[in-house]
C-alpha positions as protocol buffer text, in pm:
chain_id: "A"
residue {
  index: 1
  type: UNK
  ca { x: 0 y: 0 z: 0 }
}
residue {
  index: 2
  type: UNK
  ca { x: 142 y: 337 z: -96 }
}
residue {
  index: 3
  type: UNK
  ca { x: 150 y: 621 z: 151 }
}
residue {
  index: 4
  type: UNK
  ca { x: -96 y: 896 z: 71 }
}
residue {
  index: 5
  type: UNK
  ca { x: 60 y: 1234 z: 20 }
}
residue {
  index: 6
  type: UNK
  ca { x: -66 y: 1585 z: 67 }
}
residue {
  index: 7
  type: UNK
  ca { x: -84 y: 1613 z: -314 }
}
residue {
  index: 8
  type: UNK
  ca { x: -350 y: 1339 z: -311 }
}
residue {
  index: 9
  type: UNK
  ca { x: -590 y: 1535 z: -88 }
}
residue {
  index: 10
  type: UNK
  ca { x: -508 y: 1904 z: -131 }
}
residue {
  index: 11
  type: UNK
  ca { x: -744 y: 2158 z: -279 }
}
residue {
  index: 12
  type: UNK
  ca { x: -584 y: 2328 z: -577 }
}
residue {
  index: 13
  type: UNK
  ca { x: -840 y: 2602 z: -645 }
}
residue {
  index: 14
  type: UNK
  ca { x: -668 y: 2861 z: -428 }
}
residue {
  index: 15
  type: UNK
  ca { x: -836 y: 3202 z: -429 }
}
residue {
  index: 16
  type: UNK
  ca { x: -612 y: 3507 z: -395 }
}
residue {
  index: 17
  type: UNK
  ca { x: -725 y: 3853 z: -284 }
}
residue {
  index: 18
  type: UNK
  ca { x: -522 y: 4171 z: -227 }
}
residue {
  index: 19
  type: UNK
  ca { x: -490 y: 4301 z: 129 }
}
residue {
  index: 20
  type: UNK
  ca { x: -705 y: 4608 z: 53 }
}
residue {
  index: 21
  type: UNK
  ca { x: -1010 y: 4384 z: -8 }
}
residue {
  index: 22
  type: UNK
  ca { x: -1285 y: 4458 z: 245 }
}
residue {
  index: 23
  type: UNK
  ca { x: -1410 y: 4188 z: 478 }
}
residue {
  index: 24
  type: UNK
  ca { x: -1752 y: 4208 z: 312 }
}
residue {
  index: 25
  type: UNK
  ca { x: -1597 y: 4147 z: -32 }
}
residue {
  index: 26
  type: UNK
  ca { x: -1388 y: 3858 z: 101 }
}
residue {
  index: 27
  type: UNK
  ca { x: -1691 y: 3700 z: 268 }
}
residue {
  index: 28
  type: UNK
  ca { x: -1890 y: 3726 z: -56 }
}
residue {
  index: 29
  type: UNK
  ca { x: -1603 y: 3566 z: -246 }
}
residue {
  index: 30
  type: UNK
  ca { x: -1588 y: 3281 z: 5 }
}
residue {
  index: 31
  type: UNK
  ca { x: -1962 y: 3227 z: -24 }
}
residue {
  index: 32
  type: UNK
  ca { x: -1958 y: 3237 z: -405 }
}
residue {
  index: 33
  type: UNK
  ca { x: -1657 y: 3003 z: -429 }
}
residue {
  index: 34
  type: UNK
  ca { x: -1782 y: 2777 z: -146 }
}
residue {
  index: 35
  type: UNK
  ca { x: -1452 y: 2806 z: 41 }
}
residue {
  index: 36
  type: UNK
  ca { x: -1351 y: 2890 z: 396 }
}
residue {
  index: 37
  type: UNK
  ca { x: -1030 y: 3079 z: 330 }
}
residue {
  index: 38
  type: UNK
  ca { x: -852 y: 3313 z: 92 }
}
residue {
  index: 39
  type: UNK
  ca { x: -482 y: 3369 z: 43 }
}
residue {
  index: 40
  type: UNK
  ca { x: -382 y: 3732 z: 76 }
}
residue {
  index: 41
  type: UNK
  ca { x: -127 y: 3830 z: -185 }
}
residue {
  index: 42
  type: UNK
  ca { x: 15 y: 4167 z: -271 }
}
residue {
  index: 43
  type: UNK
  ca { x: 232 y: 4146 z: -579 }
}
residue {
  index: 44
  type: UNK
  ca { x: 431 y: 3827 z: -622 }
}
residue {
  index: 45
  type: UNK
  ca { x: 462 y: 3750 z: -250 }
}
residue {
  index: 46
  type: UNK
  ca { x: 213 y: 3594 z: -12 }
}
residue {
  index: 47
  type: UNK
  ca { x: 101 y: 3815 z: 275 }
}
residue {
  index: 48
  type: UNK
  ca { x: -97 y: 3552 z: 463 }
}
residue {
  index: 49
  type: UNK
  ca { x: -430 y: 3377 z: 495 }
}
residue {
  index: 50
  type: UNK
  ca { x: -776 y: 3492 z: 607 }
}
residue {
  index: 51
  type: UNK
  ca { x: -1043 y: 3240 z: 702 }
}
residue {
  index: 52
  type: UNK
  ca { x: -1415 y: 3278 z: 754 }
}
residue {
  index: 53
  type: UNK
  ca { x: -1348 y: 3223 z: 1124 }
}
residue {
  index: 54
  type: UNK
  ca { x: -1091 y: 3507 z: 1124 }
}
residue {
  index: 55
  type: UNK
  ca { x: -1357 y: 3742 z: 988 }
}
residue {
  index: 56
  type: UNK
  ca { x: -1596 y: 3647 z: 1265 }
}
residue {
  index: 57
  type: UNK
  ca { x: -1351 y: 3631 z: 1558 }
}
residue {
  index: 58
  type: UNK
  ca { x: -1112 y: 3912 z: 1470 }
}
residue {
  index: 59
  type: UNK
  ca { x: -1352 y: 4157 z: 1311 }
}
residue {
  index: 60
  type: UNK
  ca { x: -1724 y: 4098 z: 1361 }
}
residue {
  index: 61
  type: UNK
  ca { x: -1682 y: 4011 z: 1730 }
}
residue {
  index: 62
  type: UNK
  ca { x: -1480 y: 4331 z: 1773 }
}
residue {
  index: 63
  type: UNK
  ca { x: -1754 y: 4531 z: 1599 }
}
residue {
  index: 64
  type: UNK
  ca { x: -1537 y: 4625 z: 1303 }
}
residue {
  index: 65
  type: UNK
  ca { x: -1726 y: 4752 z: 999 }
}
residue {
  index: 66
  type: UNK
  ca { x: -1705 y: 4475 z: 735 }
}
residue {
  index: 67
  type: UNK
  ca { x: -1749 y: 4731 z: 458 }
}
residue {
  index: 68
  type: UNK
  ca { x: -1457 y: 4944 z: 581 }
}
residue {
  index: 69
  type: UNK
  ca { x: -1219 y: 4692 z: 741 }
}
residue {
  index: 70
  type: UNK
  ca { x: -975 y: 4519 z: 506 }
}
residue {
  index: 71
  type: UNK
  ca { x: -847 y: 4164 z: 514 }
}
residue {
  index: 72
  type: UNK
  ca { x: -499 y: 4310 z: 546 }
}
residue {
  index: 73
  type: UNK
  ca { x: -598 y: 4428 z: 893 }
}
residue {
  index: 74
  type: UNK
  ca { x: -685 y: 4079 z: 1018 }
}
residue {
  index: 75
  type: UNK
  ca { x: -463 y: 3855 z: 805 }
}
residue {
  index: 76
  type: UNK
  ca { x: -270 y: 3570 z: 964 }
}
residue {
  index: 77
  type: UNK
  ca { x: 87 y: 3632 z: 856 }
}
residue {
  index: 78
  type: UNK
  ca { x: 252 y: 3330 z: 1018 }
}
residue {
  index: 79
  type: UNK
  ca { x: 207 y: 3077 z: 741 }
}
residue {
  index: 80
  type: UNK
  ca { x: 220 y: 2706 z: 817 }
}
residue {
  index: 81
  type: UNK
  ca { x: 324 y: 2506 z: 512 }
}
residue {
  index: 82
  type: UNK
  ca { x: 379 y: 2150 z: 394 }
}
residue {
  index: 83
  type: UNK
  ca { x: 521 y: 2009 z: 75 }
}
residue {
  index: 84
  type: UNK
  ca { x: 307 y: 1818 z: -177 }
}
residue {
  index: 85
  type: UNK
  ca { x: 511 y: 1502 z: -123 }
}
residue {
  index: 86
  type: UNK
  ca { x: 470 y: 1507 z: 257 }
}
residue {
  index: 87
  type: UNK
  ca { x: 249 y: 1234 z: 400 }
}
residue {
  index: 88
  type: UNK
  ca { x: -103 y: 1320 z: 510 }
}
residue {
  index: 89
  type: UNK
  ca { x: -4 y: 1204 z: 859 }
}
residue {
  index: 90
  type: UNK
  ca { x: 281 y: 1457 z: 863 }
}
residue {
  index: 91
  type: UNK
  ca { x: 31 y: 1728 z: 769 }
}
residue {
  index: 92
  type: UNK
  ca { x: -209 y: 1617 z: 1042 }
}
residue {
  index: 93
  type: UNK
  ca { x: 65 y: 1623 z: 1306 }
}
residue {
  index: 94
  type: UNK
  ca { x: 173 y: 1970 z: 1193 }
}
residue {
  index: 95
  type: UNK
  ca { x: -185 y: 2096 z: 1220 }
}
residue {
  index: 96
  type: UNK
  ca { x: -209 y: 1953 z: 1570 }
}
residue {
  index: 97
  type: UNK
  ca { x: 127 y: 2092 z: 1681 }
}
residue {
  index: 98
  type: UNK
  ca { x: 62 y: 2438 z: 1532 }
}
residue {
  index: 99
  type: UNK
  ca { x: -308 y: 2443 z: 1636 }
}
residue {
  index: 100
  type: UNK
  ca { x: -430 y: 2530 z: 1285 }
}
residue {
  index: 101
  type: UNK
  ca { x: -713 y: 2395 z: 1072 }
}
residue {
  index: 102
  type: UNK
  ca { x: -549 y: 2455 z: 734 }
}
residue {
  index: 103
  type: UNK
  ca { x: -197 y: 2450 z: 592 }
}
residue {
  index: 104
  type: UNK
  ca { x: -63 y: 2586 z: 266 }
}
residue {
  index: 105
  type: UNK
  ca { x: 99 y: 2342 z: 26 }
}
residue {
  index: 106
  type: UNK
  ca { x: 416 y: 2483 z: -133 }
}
residue {
  index: 107
  type: UNK
  ca { x: 682 y: 2341 z: -359 }
}
residue {
  index: 108
  type: UNK
  ca { x: 1014 y: 2485 z: -471 }
}
residue {
  index: 109
  type: UNK
  ca { x: 927 y: 2518 z: -840 }
}
residue {
  index: 110
  type: UNK
  ca { x: 576 y: 2665 z: -833 }
}
residue {
  index: 111
  type: UNK
  ca { x: 543 y: 2812 z: -485 }
}
residue {
  index: 112
  type: UNK
  ca { x: 189 y: 2779 z: -350 }
}
residue {
  index: 113
  type: UNK
  ca { x: 12 y: 2485 z: -516 }
}
residue {
  index: 114
  type: UNK
  ca { x: -277 y: 2415 z: -279 }
}
residue {
  index: 115
  type: UNK
  ca { x: -434 y: 2410 z: 64 }
}
residue {
  index: 116
  type: UNK
  ca { x: -514 y: 2119 z: 293 }
}
residue {
  index: 117
  type: UNK
  ca { x: -782 y: 2145 z: 560 }
}
residue {
  index: 118
  type: UNK
  ca { x: -840 y: 1933 z: 865 }
}
residue {
  index: 119
  type: UNK
  ca { x: -1157 y: 1811 z: 694 }
}
residue {
  index: 120
  type: UNK
  ca { x: -960 y: 1695 z: 389 }
}
residue {
  index: 121
  type: UNK
  ca { x: -736 y: 1490 z: 617 }
}
residue {
  index: 122
  type: UNK
  ca { x: -1021 y: 1352 z: 828 }
}
residue {
  index: 123
  type: UNK
  ca { x: -1191 y: 1217 z: 516 }
}
residue {
  index: 124
  type: UNK
  ca { x: -873 y: 1039 z: 408 }
}
residue {
  index: 125
  type: UNK
  ca { x: -728 y: 921 z: 738 }
}
residue {
  index: 126
  type: UNK
  ca { x: -1052 y: 792 z: 890 }
}
residue {
  index: 127
  type: UNK
  ca { x: -1352 y: 837 z: 659 }
}
residue {
  index: 128
  type: UNK
  ca { x: -1573 y: 634 z: 893 }
}
residue {
  index: 129
  type: UNK
  ca { x: -1503 y: 860 z: 1191 }
}
residue {
  index: 130
  type: UNK
  ca { x: -1751 y: 1121 z: 1302 }
}
residue {
  index: 131
  type: UNK
  ca { x: -1522 y: 1400 z: 1179 }
}
residue {
  index: 132
  type: UNK
  ca { x: -1468 y: 1227 z: 846 }
}
residue {
  index: 133
  type: UNK
  ca { x: -1844 y: 1188 z: 806 }
}
residue {
  index: 134
  type: UNK
  ca { x: -1911 y: 1550 z: 890 }
}
residue {
  index: 135
  type: UNK
  ca { x: -1642 y: 1665 z: 649 }
}
residue {
  index: 136
  type: UNK
  ca { x: -1790 y: 1459 z: 365 }
}
residue {
  index: 137
  type: UNK
  ca { x: -2136 y: 1601 z: 427 }
}
residue {
  index: 138
  type: UNK
  ca { x: -2024 y: 1962 z: 472 }
}
residue {
  index: 139
  type: UNK
  ca { x: -2013 y: 2175 z: 158 }
}
residue {
  index: 140
  type: UNK
  ca { x: -1726 y: 2386 z: 294 }
}
residue {
  index: 141
  type: UNK
  ca { x: -1432 y: 2210 z: 452 }
}
């Protein structure tokens, strides 16, 4: 049996937004694309990641105006990454150790090539588990 790699389970339809994008625009993009995160990029470099949870916890809960606050103001800049050839177990351990729900998948040649969520891993590592079942049923991992 071959070891499953991050490449086997990663999502490749990464959505990029510039840091000046408002929270309201980012939330609409997430809804329209059926995703829970966007990569914030200004020019060729990555600035960070913003998740739907970031919008709620860092902005809405603090009563920030979603039409005036930008994703650059709440972006997570400390990026946690894995390589496409890493095992899915390595990715799961990294998520646990770093207390994150998503990691960026980067390679030397192309840079960012995907994202892996905890739901992606749950479906692959233990599809019969409660978490794996929830992840399969949920439209937005």
